[in-house]
Amino acid sequence: MAIAFVTGATSGIGKAIAVKLKSLGYDVVGAGRDRSKLNDLKMIYDINGIQINFDDLSDLERKLDGLAPDVLINNAGMMPPL
């Protein structure tokens, strides 16, 4: 089964893309910051979640080590502090 990795998968466009890819037969891994929303993705849609801090490169490298997705949807966005 093809693997899709979707950042920003806990809400909005990222969530919609993750759910659609799952319905198309992909094994979806969704990344986000909110553990409870990642748990909801797993319970409701059977989408595996990874809680990642994209500001911490060592955290990012450690959590994505060995993940080799066929599809990458880089949807996560950052708002600079005002």
PDB file of C-alpha atoms in Angstrom, residues 20-82:
ATOM      1  CA  LYS A  20      -9.416  11.986   1.066  1.00  0.00           C
ATOM      2  CA  LEU A  21      -6.119  10.143   0.598  1.00  0.00           C
ATOM      3  CA  LYS A  22      -7.248   7.550   3.154  1.00  0.00           C
ATOM      4  CA  SER A  23     -10.510   7.073   1.230  1.00  0.00           C
ATOM      5  CA  LEU A  24      -8.447   6.512  -1.928  1.00  0.00           C
ATOM      6  CA  GLY A  25      -6.586   3.654  -0.265  1.00  0.00           C
ATOM      7  CA  TYR A  26      -3.402   5.320   0.956  1.00  0.00           C
ATOM      8  CA  ASP A  27      -1.841   4.451   4.285  1.00  0.00           C
ATOM      9  CA  VAL A  28      -1.844   8.005   5.670  1.00  0.00           C
ATOM     10  CA  VAL A  29       0.502   9.408   8.296  1.00  0.00           C
ATOM     11  CA  GLY A  30      -0.624  12.814   9.522  1.00  0.00           C
ATOM     12  CA  ALA A  31       1.617  15.250  11.361  1.00  0.00           C
ATOM     13  CA  GLY A  32       0.443  17.915  13.747  1.00  0.00           C
ATOM     14  CA  ARG A  33       1.021  19.551  17.110  1.00  0.00           C
ATOM     15  CA  ASP A  34      -2.249  18.725  18.873  1.00  0.00           C
ATOM     16  CA  ARG A  35      -2.143  15.213  20.375  1.00  0.00           C
ATOM     17  CA  SER A  36      -5.923  15.063  20.972  1.00  0.00           C
ATOM     18  CA  LYS A  37      -6.668  15.948  17.337  1.00  0.00           C
ATOM     19  CA  LEU A  38      -4.157  13.342  16.165  1.00  0.00           C
ATOM     20  CA  ASN A  39      -5.923  10.783  18.383  1.00  0.00           C
ATOM     21  CA  ASP A  40      -9.251  11.767  16.795  1.00  0.00           C
ATOM     22  CA  LEU A  41      -7.791  11.161  13.320  1.00  0.00           C
ATOM     23  CA  LYS A  42      -6.807   7.661  14.414  1.00  0.00           C
ATOM     24  CA  MET A  43     -10.135   6.850  16.078  1.00  0.00           C
ATOM     25  CA  ILE A  44     -12.414   8.284  13.388  1.00  0.00           C
ATOM     26  CA  TYR A  45     -10.461   7.812  10.139  1.00  0.00           C
ATOM     27  CA  ASP A  46      -7.759   5.233  10.979  1.00  0.00           C
ATOM     28  CA  ILE A  47      -5.071   7.794  10.121  1.00  0.00           C
ATOM     29  CA  ASN A  48      -1.812   7.384  12.021  1.00  0.00           C
ATOM     30  CA  GLY A  49      -0.588  10.562  13.649  1.00  0.00           C
ATOM     31  CA  ILE A  50       2.814  11.874  14.618  1.00  0.00           C
ATOM     32  CA  GLN A  51       3.092  14.813  17.011  1.00  0.00           C
ATOM     33  CA  ILE A  52       5.982  16.890  15.708  1.00  0.00           C
ATOM     34  CA  ASN A  53       7.494  20.235  16.605  1.00  0.00           C
ATOM     35  CA  PHE A  54       8.696  21.511  13.221  1.00  0.00           C
ATOM     36  CA  ASP A  55      10.808  24.140  14.989  1.00  0.00           C
ATOM     37  CA  ASP A  56      12.978  21.404  16.535  1.00  0.00           C
ATOM     38  CA  LEU A  57      15.071  19.713  13.822  1.00  0.00           C
ATOM     39  CA  SER A  58      16.278  16.916  16.091  1.00  0.00           C
ATOM     40  CA  ASP A  59      12.658  16.077  17.006  1.00  0.00           C
ATOM     41  CA  LEU A  60      11.723  16.149  13.341  1.00  0.00           C
ATOM     42  CA  GLU A  61      14.597  13.877  12.290  1.00  0.00           C
ATOM     43  CA  ARG A  62      13.999  11.411  15.128  1.00  0.00           C
ATOM     44  CA  LYS A  63      10.266  11.062  14.524  1.00  0.00           C
ATOM     45  CA  LEU A  64      10.530  10.784  10.737  1.00  0.00           C
ATOM     46  CA  ASP A  65      13.489   8.393  10.687  1.00  0.00           C
ATOM     47  CA  GLY A  66      12.583   5.449   8.470  1.00  0.00           C
ATOM     48  CA  LEU A  67       9.425   7.021   7.044  1.00  0.00           C
ATOM     49  CA  ALA A  68       9.577   6.766   3.260  1.00  0.00           C
ATOM     50  CA  PRO A  69       6.302   8.164   1.905  1.00  0.00           C
ATOM     51  CA  ASP A  70       5.233   7.800  -1.692  1.00  0.00           C
ATOM     52  CA  VAL A  71       3.316  11.082  -1.449  1.00  0.00           C
ATOM     53  CA  LEU A  72       4.172  14.203   0.559  1.00  0.00           C
ATOM     54  CA  ILE A  73       1.631  16.935   1.214  1.00  0.00           C
ATOM     55  CA  ASN A  74       3.569  19.722   2.908  1.00  0.00           C
ATOM     56  CA  ASN A  75       0.632  21.684   4.254  1.00  0.00           C
ATOM     57  CA  ALA A  76       1.886  22.918   7.646  1.00  0.00           C
ATOM     58  CA  GLY A  77       2.067  26.650   7.975  1.00  0.00           C
ATOM     59  CA  MET A  78       3.683  28.853  10.575  1.00  0.00           C
ATOM     60  CA  MET A  79       2.570  32.302  11.672  1.00  0.00           C
ATOM     61  CA  PRO A  80       5.400  34.511  12.891  1.00  0.00           C
ATOM     62  CA  PRO A  81       4.777  36.168  16.252  1.00  0.00           C
ATOM     63  CA  LEU A  82       3.238  39.616  15.987  1.00  0.00           C
TER      64      LEU A  82
END
